mmCIF file of C-alpha atoms in Angstrom:
data_model
loop_
_atom_site.group_PDB
_atom_site.id
_atom_site.type_symbol
_atom_site.label_atom_id
_atom_site.label_comp_id
_atom_site.label_asym_id
_atom_site.label_seq_id
_atom_site.Cartn_x
_atom_site.Cartn_y
_atom_site.Cartn_z
ATOM 1 C CA MET A 16 83.439 53.464 -13.918
ATOM 2 C CA ASP A 17 83.466 55.118 -10.838
ATOM 3 C CA GLU A 18 82.794 53.692 -7.435
ATOM 4 C CA GLY A 19 79.362 55.218 -7.145
ATOM 5 C CA ASN A 20 78.162 53.735 -10.351
ATOM 6 C CA ALA A 21 79.565 50.433 -9.491
ATOM 7 C CA ALA A 22 77.896 50.465 -6.106
ATOM 8 C CA LEU A 23 74.542 51.531 -7.848
ATOM 9 C CA TYR A 24 74.975 48.614 -10.243
ATOM 10 C CA ALA A 25 75.857 46.248 -7.462
ATOM 11 C CA ALA A 26 72.774 47.356 -5.635
ATOM 12 C CA ILE A 27 70.596 47.032 -8.683
ATOM 13 C CA ILE A 28 71.806 43.470 -9.358
ATOM 14 C CA GLY A 29 71.541 42.617 -5.713
ATOM 15 C CA PHE A 30 67.908 43.684 -5.717
ATOM 16 C CA ALA A 31 67.042 41.957 -8.962
ATOM 17 C CA ALA A 32 68.660 38.851 -7.578
ATOM 18 C CA ALA A 33 66.764 39.135 -4.368
ATOM 19 C CA LEU A 34 63.436 39.551 -6.555
ATOM 20 C CA ILE A 35 64.296 36.690 -8.842
ATOM 21 C CA GLY A 36 65.189 34.484 -5.725
ATOM 22 C CA ALA A 37 62.085 35.462 -3.971
ATOM 23 C CA ALA A 38 59.976 34.882 -7.099
ATOM 24 C CA VAL A 39 61.577 31.449 -7.755
ATOM 25 C CA GLY A 40 61.332 30.487 -4.066
ATOM 26 C CA GLY A 41 57.648 31.663 -3.942
ATOM 27 C CA TRP A 42 56.916 29.732 -7.155
ATOM 28 C CA ALA A 43 58.616 26.596 -5.593
ATOM 29 C CA SER A 44 56.633 27.086 -2.534
ATOM 30 C CA TRP A 45 53.582 27.404 -4.598
ATOM 31 C CA ARG A 46 54.228 24.305 -6.600
ATOM 32 C CA ALA A 47 54.956 22.223 -3.342
ATOM 33 C CA ALA A 48 51.774 23.518 -1.832
ATOM 34 C CA LYS A 49 49.825 22.599 -4.996
ATOM 35 C CA HIS A 50 51.294 19.167 -4.941
ATOM 36 C CA SER A 51 50.426 18.544 -1.445
ATOM 37 C CA ALA A 52 47.016 19.875 -2.056
ATOM 38 C CA ASP A 53 46.648 17.647 -4.951
ATOM 39 C CA ALA A 54 47.847 14.700 -2.880
ATOM 40 C CA ALA A 55 45.421 15.457 -0.079
ATOM 41 C CA VAL A 56 42.348 15.693 -2.327
ATOM 42 C CA ARG A 57 43.292 12.446 -4.048
ATOM 43 C CA ALA A 58 43.608 10.783 -0.669
ATOM 44 C CA THR A 59 40.440 12.023 0.419
ATOM 45 C CA VAL A 60 38.606 10.985 -2.466
ATOM 46 C CA GLU A 61 40.069 7.562 -2.234
ATOM 47 C CA GLN A 62 39.046 7.410 1.253
ATOM 48 C CA VAL A 63 35.435 8.572 0.688
ATOM 49 C CA THR A 64 35.243 6.149 -2.356
ATOM 50 C CA GLY A 65 36.441 3.265 -0.156
ATOM 51 C CA GLN A 66 34.200 4.288 2.675
ATOM 52 C CA ALA A 67 31.235 4.304 0.442
ATOM 53 C CA ALA A 68 32.079 0.973 -1.024
ATOM 54 C CA ASN A 69 32.477 -0.535 2.475
ATOM 55 C CA GLU A 70 29.206 1.014 3.728
ATOM 56 C CA LEU A 71 27.301 -0.305 0.666
ATOM 57 C CA ALA A 72 28.872 -3.797 1.038
ATOM 58 C CA GLN A 73 27.857 -3.604 4.875
ATOM 59 C CA TRP A 74 24.193 -2.684 4.064
ATOM 60 C CA ILE A 75 24.022 -5.444 1.492
ATOM 61 C CA ARG A 76 25.168 -8.069 4.058
ATOM 62 C CA GLN A 77 22.650 -6.597 6.663
ATOM 63 C CA GLU A 78 19.890 -6.678 4.225
ATOM 64 C CA ARG A 79 20.676 -10.288 3.002
ATOM 65 C CA ARG A 80 20.859 -11.366 6.597
ATOM 66 C CA LYS A 81 17.448 -9.996 7.118
ATOM 67 C CA VAL A 82 15.827 -11.613 4.059
ATOM 68 C CA TYR A 83 17.614 -14.946 4.535
ATOM 69 C CA GLY A 84 16.073 -14.922 8.102
ATOM 70 C CA GLU A 85 12.639 -14.175 6.803
ATOM 71 C CA VAL A 86 12.768 -17.244 4.692
ATOM 72 C CA ILE A 87 14.150 -19.233 7.714
ATOM 73 C CA ALA A 88 11.138 -17.985 9.728
ATOM 74 C CA ALA A 89 8.568 -18.683 7.131
ATOM 75 C CA TYR A 90 9.817 -22.099 6.531
ATOM 76 C CA ALA A 91 9.590 -22.742 10.380
ATOM 77 C CA GLN A 92 6.109 -21.571 10.278
ATOM 78 C CA MET A 93 5.059 -23.596 7.221
ATOM 79 C CA GLY A 94 6.680 -26.767 8.953
ATOM 80 C CA HIS A 95 4.542 -26.051 12.297
ATOM 81 C CA ALA A 96 1.423 -25.863 9.842
ATOM 82 C CA LEU A 97 2.361 -29.083 8.244
ATOM 83 C CA ILE A 98 2.648 -30.952 11.478
ATOM 84 C CA ARG A 99 -0.699 -29.635 12.512
ATOM 85 C CA LEU A 100 -2.027 -30.694 9.231
ATOM 86 C CA SER A 101 -0.590 -34.034 9.322
ATOM 87 C CA ALA A 102 -2.322 -34.718 12.682
ATOM 88 C CA ALA A 103 -5.751 -33.871 11.333
ATOM 89 C CA PRO A 104 -5.793 -33.992 7.452
ATOM 90 C CA THR A 105 -9.614 -33.450 6.997
ATOM 91 C CA ASP A 106 -9.363 -30.156 8.620
ATOM 92 C CA GLY A 107 -10.009 -27.816 5.790
ATOM 93 C CA GLU A 108 -8.679 -24.839 7.935
ATOM 94 C CA LEU A 109 -5.501 -26.441 8.665
ATOM 95 C CA GLU A 110 -4.994 -27.289 5.050
ATOM 96 C CA ALA A 111 -5.593 -23.769 4.325
ATOM 97 C CA ALA A 112 -3.267 -22.495 6.956
ATOM 98 C CA TYR A 113 -0.537 -24.656 5.748
ATOM 99 C CA GLN A 114 -1.127 -23.364 2.175
ATOM 100 C CA VAL A 115 -0.853 -19.729 3.278
ATOM 101 C CA GLU A 116 2.389 -20.571 5.231
ATOM 102 C CA ALA A 117 3.801 -22.419 2.092
ATOM 103 C CA ASP A 118 3.115 -19.247 -0.045
ATOM 104 C CA LYS A 119 4.975 -17.061 2.543
ATOM 105 C CA VAL A 120 8.010 -19.267 2.096
ATOM 106 C CA ARG A 121 7.832 -18.516 -1.609
ATOM 107 C CA VAL A 122 7.119 -14.873 -1.230
ATOM 108 C CA ALA A 123 10.137 -14.580 1.058
ATOM 109 C CA ALA A 124 12.485 -16.605 -1.194
ATOM 110 C CA HIS A 125 11.486 -14.309 -4.102
ATOM 111 C CA THR A 126 12.464 -11.411 -1.962
ATOM 112 C CA VAL A 127 15.981 -12.888 -1.508
ATOM 113 C CA ARG A 128 16.525 -13.008 -5.276
ATOM 114 C CA LEU A 129 16.465 -9.213 -5.117
ATOM 115 C CA LEU A 130 19.739 -9.097 -3.149
ATOM 116 C CA GLY A 131 21.520 -12.191 -4.508
ATOM 117 C CA PRO A 132 24.096 -13.174 -5.061
ATOM 118 C CA ASP A 133 23.690 -15.615 -7.897
ATOM 119 C CA SER A 134 24.369 -18.959 -5.664
ATOM 120 C CA VAL A 135 21.834 -17.678 -3.201
ATOM 121 C CA ASN A 136 19.272 -16.797 -6.172
ATOM 122 C CA ALA A 137 19.736 -20.405 -7.637
ATOM 123 C CA ALA A 138 19.064 -22.137 -4.274
ATOM 124 C CA ALA A 139 16.271 -19.783 -3.487
ATOM 125 C CA TRP A 140 14.684 -20.653 -7.162
ATOM 126 C CA VAL A 141 15.061 -24.368 -6.319
ATOM 127 C CA LEU A 142 13.436 -23.885 -2.927
ATOM 128 C CA ILE A 143 10.462 -21.746 -4.701
ATOM 129 C CA GLU A 144 9.770 -24.608 -7.074
ATOM 130 C CA SER A 145 10.156 -27.392 -4.457
ATOM 131 C CA THR A 146 7.842 -25.630 -2.110
ATOM 132 C CA HIS A 147 5.350 -25.056 -4.759
ATOM 133 C CA GLU A 148 5.493 -28.842 -5.767
ATOM 134 C CA ALA A 149 5.156 -29.882 -2.179
ATOM 135 C CA ARG A 150 2.378 -27.476 -1.402
ATOM 136 C CA ASN A 151 0.377 -28.819 -4.527
ATOM 137 C CA ALA A 152 1.071 -32.550 -3.508
ATOM 138 C CA ILE A 153 0.049 -31.953 0.062
ATOM 139 C CA ARG A 154 -3.067 -30.119 -0.886
ATOM 140 C CA GLU A 155 -4.084 -32.970 -3.025
ATOM 141 C CA TRP A 156 -3.377 -35.538 -0.406
ATOM 142 C CA ALA A 157 -5.280 -33.599 2.173
ATOM 143 C CA ARG A 158 -8.221 -33.301 -0.129
ATOM 144 C CA GLN A 159 -8.139 -36.867 -1.088
ATOM 145 C CA VAL A 160 -8.039 -37.822 2.787
ATOM 146 C CA ALA A 161 -11.050 -35.513 3.232
ATOM 147 C CA ARG A 162 -13.053 -37.280 0.622
ATOM 148 C CA GLY A 163 -12.116 -40.727 1.810
ATOM 149 C CA SER A 164 -10.673 -41.497 -1.660
ATOM 150 C CA SER A 165 -8.710 -44.880 -2.341
ATOM 151 C CA GLY A 166 -5.124 -44.937 -3.293
ATOM 152 C CA LEU A 167 -4.014 -42.663 -0.442
ATOM 153 C CA ARG A 168 -0.735 -44.372 0.203
ATOM 154 C CA GLU A 169 0.399 -43.496 -3.295
ATOM 155 C CA MET A 170 -0.585 -39.892 -2.592
ATOM 156 C CA GLU A 171 1.011 -39.849 0.709
ATOM 157 C CA GLU A 172 4.199 -41.319 -0.781
ATOM 158 C CA ALA A 173 4.226 -38.809 -3.505
ATOM 159 C CA ALA A 174 3.484 -35.876 -0.932
ATOM 160 C CA GLU A 175 6.396 -37.090 1.360
ATOM 161 C CA GLU A 176 8.810 -37.466 -1.871
ATOM 162 C CA THR A 177 8.002 -33.629 -2.589
ATOM 163 C CA GLN A 178 8.599 -32.932 1.111
ATOM 164 C CA HIS A 179 11.898 -34.650 1.080
ATOM 165 C CA ALA A 180 12.841 -32.648 -2.130
ATOM 166 C CA MET A 181 11.805 -29.386 -0.479
ATOM 167 C CA GLY A 182 13.828 -30.292 2.705
ATOM 168 C CA ALA A 183 16.900 -30.791 0.584
ATOM 169 C CA SER A 184 16.241 -27.649 -1.195
ATOM 170 C CA TYR A 185 16.097 -25.759 1.973
ATOM 171 C CA THR A 186 19.298 -27.496 3.305
ATOM 172 C CA ALA A 187 21.067 -26.237 -0.035
ATOM 173 C CA PHE A 188 19.622 -22.635 0.466
ATOM 174 C CA LEU A 189 20.920 -22.555 4.038
ATOM 175 C CA ALA A 190 24.316 -23.668 2.840
ATOM 176 C CA ALA A 191 24.397 -20.904 0.054
ATOM 177 C CA CYS A 192 23.427 -18.215 2.521
ATOM 178 C CA ARG A 193 25.943 -19.427 5.082
ATOM 179 C CA GLU A 194 28.739 -19.295 2.604
ATOM 180 C CA VAL A 195 27.810 -15.780 1.540
ATOM 181 C CA LEU A 196 27.289 -14.394 5.110
ATOM 182 C CA LEU A 197 30.340 -16.002 6.493
ATOM 183 C CA THR A 198 32.886 -14.837 3.767
ATOM 184 C CA SER A 199 34.375 -11.446 3.897
ATOM 185 C CA GLN A 200 33.071 -10.333 0.544
ATOM 186 C CA GLY A 201 30.298 -12.921 -0.131
ATOM 187 C CA GLU A 202 30.121 -13.368 -3.936
ATOM 188 C CA GLY A 203 30.068 -9.408 -4.732
ATOM 189 C CA SER A 204 27.580 -6.936 -3.881
ATOM 190 C CA ALA A 205 24.760 -8.115 -6.304
#
């Protein structure tokens, strides 16, 4: 082989090696860029998913705090109405006002059941039932007082007993709400 051909072959081989090197280098760069892009996409998806979950949990906590507060406010109003009724049990308007306030407690407690969690739902249900029982006993007592019926002491004791049960259920409701609101995750999101 003469020197000219050898130089030509060497140039062709060098050129081919440069092309192959560039192709392999380009392919490696492309793989690395694709891997980096895939990792960035995964990280972004994880961040967005985590952020959405955190925002949902925060929204649920805020809504729970709001509806729990509505029960507390309604219970306080019912208590004020009951105090006024106790001072004048023959006043039909006060008795009706108490009934309305007791119903507001029950409605607010039913709203709580939409947001949970289960421990608060159970406590709300007991509060709903005990408020209903106390409402009925107090209504009957007030009506019997207005009529001047005999046996009022037994009715008054029965009404007081239902009020104590309602108070205990309210205390249990508050404890369940407190547990949920003061823990980092409550009992889940629903």
